[in-house]
PDB file of C-alpha atoms and ligand atoms in Angstrom:
ATOM      1  CA  MET A   1       0.139  -0.029   0.368  1.00 95.00           C
ATOM      2  CA  THR A   2       1.497   3.414  -0.593  1.00 97.00           C
ATOM      3  CA  TRP A   3       0.860   6.387   1.436  1.00 98.00           C
ATOM      4  CA  GLN A   4      -1.527   8.053  -0.489  1.00 98.00           C
ATOM      5  CA  GLU A   5      -3.893   4.752  -0.579  1.00 98.00           C
ATOM      6  CA  LEU A   6      -3.615   4.463   3.114  1.00 98.00           C
ATOM      7  CA  GLU A   7      -4.077   8.279   3.187  1.00 98.00           C
ATOM      8  CA  THR A   8      -7.621   7.961   1.239  1.00 98.00           C
ATOM      9  CA  GLN A   9      -9.013   4.694   3.346  1.00 98.00           C
ATOM     10  CA  CYS A  10      -8.350   6.604   6.312  1.00 98.00           C
ATOM     11  CA  ARG A  11     -10.230   9.651   5.327  1.00 97.00           C
ATOM     12  CA  GLY A  12     -13.288   7.342   4.759  1.00 97.00           C
ATOM     13  CA  CYS A  13     -13.056   5.617   7.997  1.00 98.00           C
ATOM     14  CA  LEU A  14     -16.492   5.605  10.104  1.00 97.00           C
ATOM     15  CA  GLN A  15     -15.280   3.181  12.008  1.00 96.00           C
ATOM     16  CA  CYS A  16     -16.030   5.058  15.504  1.00 97.00           C
ATOM     17  CA  GLU A  17     -18.723   7.687  16.617  1.00 95.00           C
ATOM     18  CA  LEU A  18     -15.587  10.706  16.465  1.00 97.00           C
ATOM     19  CA  GLY A  19     -16.222   9.722  12.238  1.00 97.00           C
ATOM     20  CA  GLN A  20     -19.634  11.282  12.402  1.00 96.00           C
ATOM     21  CA  THR A  21     -19.379  14.531  14.025  1.00 97.00           C
ATOM     22  CA  ARG A  22     -15.723  15.647  12.041  1.00 98.00           C
ATOM     23  CA  THR A  23     -15.383  18.304   9.967  1.00 98.00           C
ATOM     24  CA  ASN A  24     -12.094  17.014   8.214  1.00 98.00           C
ATOM     25  CA  LEU A  25     -10.230  14.185   9.229  1.00 98.00           C
ATOM     26  CA  VAL A  26      -6.867  15.084  10.191  1.00 98.00           C
ATOM     27  CA  PHE A  27      -4.730  12.372   8.775  1.00 98.00           C
ATOM     28  CA  GLY A  28      -1.427  14.041   9.593  1.00 98.00           C
ATOM     29  CA  VAL A  29       1.735  16.616   7.874  1.00 98.00           C
ATOM     30  CA  GLY A  30       4.810  16.576   6.709  1.00 98.00           C
ATOM     31  CA  ASN A  31       6.784  14.730   4.979  1.00 98.00           C
ATOM     32  CA  PRO A  32       6.556  10.818   5.257  1.00 98.00           C
ATOM     33  CA  GLU A  33       9.631  10.069   4.089  1.00 97.00           C
ATOM     34  CA  ALA A  34      11.373  12.099   7.107  1.00 97.00           C
ATOM     35  CA  GLU A  35      13.332   9.731   9.210  1.00 97.00           C
ATOM     36  CA  VAL A  36      11.016  11.462  12.770  1.00 98.00           C
ATOM     37  CA  LEU A  37       7.374  11.653  13.448  1.00 98.00           C
ATOM     38  CA  PHE A  38       5.650  13.441  15.814  1.00 98.00           C
ATOM     39  CA  ILE A  39       2.997  12.074  17.714  1.00 98.00           C
ATOM     40  CA  GLY A  40      -0.168  14.149  19.374  1.00 97.00           C
ATOM     41  CA  GLU A  41      -3.194  13.103  20.789  1.00 95.00           C
ATOM     42  CA  GLY A  42      -6.107  14.285  18.903  1.00 96.00           C
ATOM     43  CA  PRO A  43      -7.242  17.660  16.891  1.00 97.00           C
ATOM     44  CA  GLY A  44      -9.167  20.498  18.334  1.00 96.00           C
ATOM     45  CA  GLU A  45     -11.056  22.854  17.271  1.00 96.00           C
ATOM     46  CA  GLN A  46      -9.067  24.596  14.530  1.00 96.00           C
ATOM     47  CA  GLU A  47      -7.468  21.215  13.259  1.00 97.00           C
ATOM     48  CA  ASP A  48     -10.979  19.777  12.780  1.00 97.00           C
ATOM     49  CA  LEU A  49     -11.827  22.694  10.329  1.00 97.00           C
ATOM     50  CA  LYS A  50      -8.556  23.015   9.014  1.00 98.00           C
ATOM     51  CA  GLY A  51      -7.548  19.773   8.353  1.00 98.00           C
ATOM     52  CA  GLU A  52      -3.998  19.480   9.988  1.00 98.00           C
ATOM     53  CA  PRO A  53      -2.454  19.166  13.290  1.00 98.00           C
ATOM     54  CA  PHE A  54      -1.245  21.794  15.823  1.00 98.00           C
ATOM     55  CA  VAL A  55      -2.830  24.415  14.160  1.00 97.00           C
ATOM     56  CA  GLY A  56      -3.677  26.287  16.714  1.00 93.00           C
ATOM     57  CA  ARG A  57      -1.970  28.179  19.523  1.00 95.00           C
ATOM     58  CA  SER A  58       0.116  25.011  20.807  1.00 96.00           C
ATOM     59  CA  GLY A  59       0.688  24.344  16.818  1.00 98.00           C
ATOM     60  CA  GLN A  60       2.441  27.933  16.697  1.00 97.00           C
ATOM     61  CA  LEU A  61       4.665  26.718  20.109  1.00 98.00           C
ATOM     62  CA  LEU A  62       5.058  23.499  18.430  1.00 98.00           C
ATOM     63  CA  ASP A  63       6.705  25.210  15.032  1.00 98.00           C
ATOM     64  CA  GLN A  64       8.752  27.612  17.275  1.00 98.00           C
ATOM     65  CA  TYR A  65      10.664  24.548  18.867  1.00 98.00           C
ATOM     66  CA  LEU A  66      10.806  22.263  15.610  1.00 98.00           C
ATOM     67  CA  ALA A  67      12.644  25.623  14.043  1.00 98.00           C
ATOM     68  CA  ALA A  68      15.083  26.236  17.301  1.00 98.00           C
ATOM     69  CA  VAL A  69      16.210  23.036  15.454  1.00 98.00           C
ATOM     70  CA  ASP A  70      15.977  23.020  11.837  1.00 97.00           C
ATOM     71  CA  LEU A  71      13.245  21.042  11.619  1.00 98.00           C
ATOM     72  CA  ASP A  72      10.184  22.780   9.713  1.00 98.00           C
ATOM     73  CA  ARG A  73       6.605  20.703   9.651  1.00 98.00           C
ATOM     74  CA  ARG A  74       6.744  20.561   5.736  1.00 96.00           C
ATOM     75  CA  LYS A  75       9.777  19.332   5.031  1.00 97.00           C
ATOM     76  CA  ASN A  76      11.489  17.135   7.165  1.00 96.00           C
ATOM     77  CA  ILE A  77       9.092  15.261   9.634  1.00 98.00           C
ATOM     78  CA  TYR A  78       5.929  14.338   9.647  1.00 98.00           C
ATOM     79  CA  ILE A  79       3.003  14.560  12.466  1.00 98.00           C
ATOM     80  CA  ALA A  80      -0.079  12.803  13.292  1.00 98.00           C
ATOM     81  CA  ASN A  81      -1.994  12.391  16.308  1.00 97.00           C
ATOM     82  CA  MET A  82      -2.721   9.019  17.896  1.00 96.00           C
ATOM     83  CA  VAL A  83      -6.647   9.802  17.275  1.00 97.00           C
ATOM     84  CA  LYS A  84      -7.623  11.499  13.962  1.00 98.00           C
ATOM     85  CA  CYS A  85     -11.224  12.779  14.178  1.00 98.00           C
ATOM     86  CA  ARG A  86     -11.993  15.959  16.846  1.00 97.00           C
ATOM     87  CA  PRO A  87     -13.567  14.387  20.095  1.00 95.00           C
ATOM     88  CA  PRO A  88     -16.691  16.902  20.136  1.00 94.00           C
ATOM     89  CA  GLY A  89     -15.820  19.740  22.849  1.00 91.00           C
ATOM     90  CA  ASN A  90     -12.314  18.501  22.890  1.00 83.00           C
ATOM     91  CA  ARG A  91     -13.520  15.784  25.330  1.00 90.00           C
ATOM     92  CA  ASP A  92     -10.747  12.818  25.772  1.00 87.00           C
ATOM     93  CA  PRO A  93     -11.111  10.399  23.451  1.00 89.00           C
ATOM     94  CA  LYS A  94     -12.289   7.075  24.646  1.00 91.00           C
ATOM     95  CA  PRO A  95     -10.168   3.806  24.506  1.00 91.00           C
ATOM     96  CA  GLU A  96     -12.355   1.914  22.694  1.00 94.00           C
ATOM     97  CA  GLU A  97     -11.572   4.889  20.074  1.00 95.00           C
ATOM     98  CA  GLN A  98      -8.363   4.984  20.792  1.00 94.00           C
ATOM     99  CA  ASP A  99      -7.678   1.902  19.709  1.00 95.00           C
ATOM    100  CA  ARG A 100     -10.176   1.879  16.470  1.00 97.00           C
ATOM    101  CA  CYS A 101      -7.565   4.908  15.517  1.00 98.00           C
ATOM    102  CA  MET A 102      -4.255   3.726  16.698  1.00 97.00           C
ATOM    103  CA  VAL A 103      -4.822   1.073  13.217  1.00 97.00           C
ATOM    104  CA  TRP A 104      -4.666   3.863  11.332  1.00 98.00           C
ATOM    105  CA  LEU A 105      -1.219   5.059  13.567  1.00 98.00           C
ATOM    106  CA  LYS A 106       0.451   1.149  12.846  1.00 98.00           C
ATOM    107  CA  GLN A 107       0.432   1.706   9.208  1.00 98.00           C
ATOM    108  CA  GLN A 108       1.627   5.331   8.862  1.00 98.00           C
ATOM    109  CA  VAL A 109       4.697   4.149  10.820  1.00 98.00           C
ATOM    110  CA  ALA A 110       4.640   0.751   9.450  1.00 98.00           C
ATOM    111  CA  LEU A 111       5.356   2.686   5.924  1.00 98.00           C
ATOM    112  CA  MET A 112       7.196   5.463   6.946  1.00 98.00           C
ATOM    113  CA  GLN A 113       9.710   3.527   9.129  1.00 97.00           C
ATOM    114  CA  PRO A 114      10.649   6.214  10.690  1.00 98.00           C
ATOM    115  CA  LYS A 115      13.613   6.524  13.125  1.00 97.00           C
ATOM    116  CA  ILE A 116      12.992   8.709  15.636  1.00 98.00           C
ATOM    117  CA  ILE A 117       9.227   8.915  17.522  1.00 98.00           C
ATOM    118  CA  VAL A 118       8.746  11.572  19.028  1.00 98.00           C
ATOM    119  CA  CYS A 119       5.317  11.642  21.207  1.00 98.00           C
ATOM    120  CA  LEU A 120       4.296  14.576  22.328  1.00 98.00           C
ATOM    121  CA  GLY A 121       1.929  14.588  26.170  1.00 97.00           C
ATOM    122  CA  ARG A 122       1.323  11.821  28.497  1.00 95.00           C
ATOM    123  CA  ILE A 123      -1.419  10.100  26.537  1.00 92.00           C
ATOM    124  CA  SER A 124       0.783   9.620  23.118  1.00 95.00           C
ATOM    125  CA  ALA A 125       3.594   8.995  25.370  1.00 97.00           C
ATOM    126  CA  GLN A 126       1.327   5.678  27.410  1.00 96.00           C
ATOM    127  CA  ARG A 127       0.313   4.569  24.535  1.00 95.00           C
ATOM    128  CA  ILE A 128       3.847   4.586  22.172  1.00 96.00           C
ATOM    129  CA  ILE A 129       6.584   4.486  25.118  1.00 98.00           C
ATOM    130  CA  SER A 130       5.017   2.836  28.019  1.00 98.00           C
ATOM    131  CA  PRO A 131       1.592   2.659  30.287  1.00 96.00           C
ATOM    132  CA  GLU A 132       3.881   3.858  33.129  1.00 97.00           C
ATOM    133  CA  PHE A 133       5.420   6.358  31.201  1.00 98.00           C
ATOM    134  CA  ARG A 134       5.762   9.867  33.241  1.00 98.00           C
ATOM    135  CA  VAL A 135       6.195  13.422  31.404  1.00 98.00           C
ATOM    136  CA  THR A 136       7.966  15.250  34.070  1.00 97.00           C
ATOM    137  CA  LYS A 137      10.669  12.429  35.197  1.00 98.00           C
ATOM    138  CA  GLU A 138      11.431  10.860  31.910  1.00 98.00           C
ATOM    139  CA  HIS A 139      10.892  13.792  28.822  1.00 98.00           C
ATOM    140  CA  GLY A 140      13.979  13.965  26.553  1.00 98.00           C
ATOM    141  CA  GLN A 141      14.852  10.322  27.311  1.00 98.00           C
ATOM    142  CA  PHE A 142      15.445   8.169  24.128  1.00 98.00           C
ATOM    143  CA  PHE A 143      13.675   4.403  24.832  1.00 98.00           C
ATOM    144  CA  GLU A 144      14.149   1.589  22.214  1.00 97.00           C
ATOM    145  CA  ALA A 145      11.482  -0.680  21.099  1.00 96.00           C
ATOM    146  CA  ASN A 146      11.457  -2.557  17.436  1.00 95.00           C
ATOM    147  CA  GLY A 147      14.243  -0.288  15.900  1.00 96.00           C
ATOM    148  CA  ILE A 148      12.618   2.989  16.540  1.00 98.00           C
ATOM    149  CA  LEU A 149      13.878   5.120  19.460  1.00 98.00           C
ATOM    150  CA  ARG A 150      10.987   6.717  21.725  1.00 98.00           C
ATOM    151  CA  MET A 151      11.297  10.161  23.175  1.00 98.00           C
ATOM    152  CA  GLY A 152       8.341  11.866  25.417  1.00 98.00           C
ATOM    153  CA  THR A 153       7.926  15.337  25.682  1.00 98.00           C
ATOM    154  CA  PHE A 154       5.787  18.259  27.097  1.00 98.00           C
ATOM    155  CA  HIS A 155       2.388  18.590  24.604  1.00 98.00           C
ATOM    156  CA  PRO A 156       2.631  22.139  24.000  1.00 98.00           C
ATOM    157  CA  ALA A 157      -0.767  22.923  25.406  1.00 97.00           C
ATOM    158  CA  ALA A 158       0.515  21.847  28.687  1.00 98.00           C
ATOM    159  CA  LEU A 159       3.586  24.249  28.080  1.00 98.00           C
ATOM    160  CA  LEU A 160       1.239  27.005  27.768  1.00 98.00           C
ATOM    161  CA  ARG A 161      -0.798  26.187  30.609  1.00 98.00           C
ATOM    162  CA  ASN A 162       2.991  25.677  32.204  1.00 98.00           C
ATOM    163  CA  PRO A 163       5.239  28.031  31.052  1.00 98.00           C
ATOM    164  CA  ARG A 164       7.909  27.095  33.537  1.00 98.00           C
ATOM    165  CA  GLN A 165       8.287  23.900  31.820  1.00 98.00           C
ATOM    166  CA  LYS A 166       9.238  25.775  28.808  1.00 98.00           C
ATOM    167  CA  PRO A 167      13.390  25.653  29.156  1.00 98.00           C
ATOM    168  CA  ASP A 168      12.942  21.296  29.611  1.00 98.00           C
ATOM    169  CA  ALA A 169      10.897  21.302  26.793  1.00 98.00           C
ATOM    170  CA  LEU A 170      13.287  23.205  24.569  1.00 98.00           C
ATOM    171  CA  GLU A 171      16.167  20.687  26.056  1.00 98.00           C
ATOM    172  CA  ASP A 172      14.486  18.170  24.765  1.00 98.00           C
ATOM    173  CA  PHE A 173      14.450  19.448  20.995  1.00 98.00           C
ATOM    174  CA  LEU A 174      18.290  19.989  21.444  1.00 98.00           C
ATOM    175  CA  ALA A 175      18.460  16.260  22.528  1.00 98.00           C
ATOM    176  CA  LEU A 176      16.756  15.556  19.092  1.00 98.00           C
ATOM    177  CA  GLN A 177      18.848  17.392  17.214  1.00 97.00           C
ATOM    178  CA  ARG A 178      21.827  15.302  18.623  1.00 97.00           C
ATOM    179  CA  LYS A 179      20.475  12.638  18.253  1.00 97.00           C
ATOM    180  CA  ILE A 180      19.737  13.361  14.388  1.00 97.00           C
ATOM    181  CA  GLY A 181      23.011  14.209  13.976  1.00 95.00           C
ATOM    182  CA  GLU A 182      23.669  10.739  15.359  1.00 95.00           C
ATOM    183  CA  ILE A 183      22.255   8.266  13.760  1.00 91.00           C
ATOM    184  CA  CYS A 184      21.007   9.819  11.046  1.00 85.00           C
ATOM    185  CA  GLY A 185      24.237  10.273  10.115  1.00 77.00           C
ATOM    186  CA  ARG A 186      23.502  14.936   9.478  1.00 58.00           C
ATOM    187  CA  THR A 187      21.585  17.566  10.391  1.00 54.00           C
ATOM    188  CA  TYR A 188      19.046  19.373   8.722  1.00 52.00           C
ATOM    189  CA  GLU A 189      19.979  22.591   6.882  1.00 49.00           C
TER     190      GLU A 189
HETATM  191  N1  URA B   1      -3.657  18.638  20.173  1.00 84.25           N
HETATM  192  C1  URA B   1      -2.863  17.698  19.889  1.00 84.25           C
HETATM  193  O1  URA B   1      -2.845  16.816  20.461  1.00 84.25           O
HETATM  194  N2  URA B   1      -2.793  17.799  18.331  1.00 84.25           N
HETATM  195  C2  URA B   1      -3.137  18.367  17.606  1.00 84.25           C
HETATM  196  O2  URA B   1      -3.328  18.235  16.806  1.00 84.25           O
HETATM  197  C3  URA B   1      -3.374  19.736  18.183  1.00 84.25           C
HETATM  198  C4  URA B   1      -3.917  19.956  19.027  1.00 84.25           C
END
């Protein structure tokens, strides 16, 4: 299956009730041939309207951190969410909605074969790294599983609520930049 075929299939998804209320399915943005995949939680209002992840205030903050380490959502990374459709009223996605939607994310990972996955926030990190993952304790550390390095950092919305964590988040992005240099043998210009 190609990336385009996967995206087309996913866009027709009605496997859970979030499909009934979405404006747009948010498949992801970026370069599916990139070596780094970012995974957020799920679309909010702005993302649902635009069909792109992280386009609200937290997305602007995310873009600043990316720019600080020469990453760009349109060029050298891919950004996806665990859940592709907005939960109404921004409620948390239900476990069964997360389970259904993980099927799409797993196929994205299988096709993309990223070298590094960065989990944005606890919900994503607890799914992708470990159910016990604690962002405040383990952010910025790399864990290897199935040949992919996984790192969890603060969700940008959490940084907007708690700006004192911003220096720690920047350290995580700098650690990511170093890791890209180490394992991908280059830095992005
Ligand atoms: N928060 C997320 O986790 N993902 C988005 O796409 C937007 C906000």
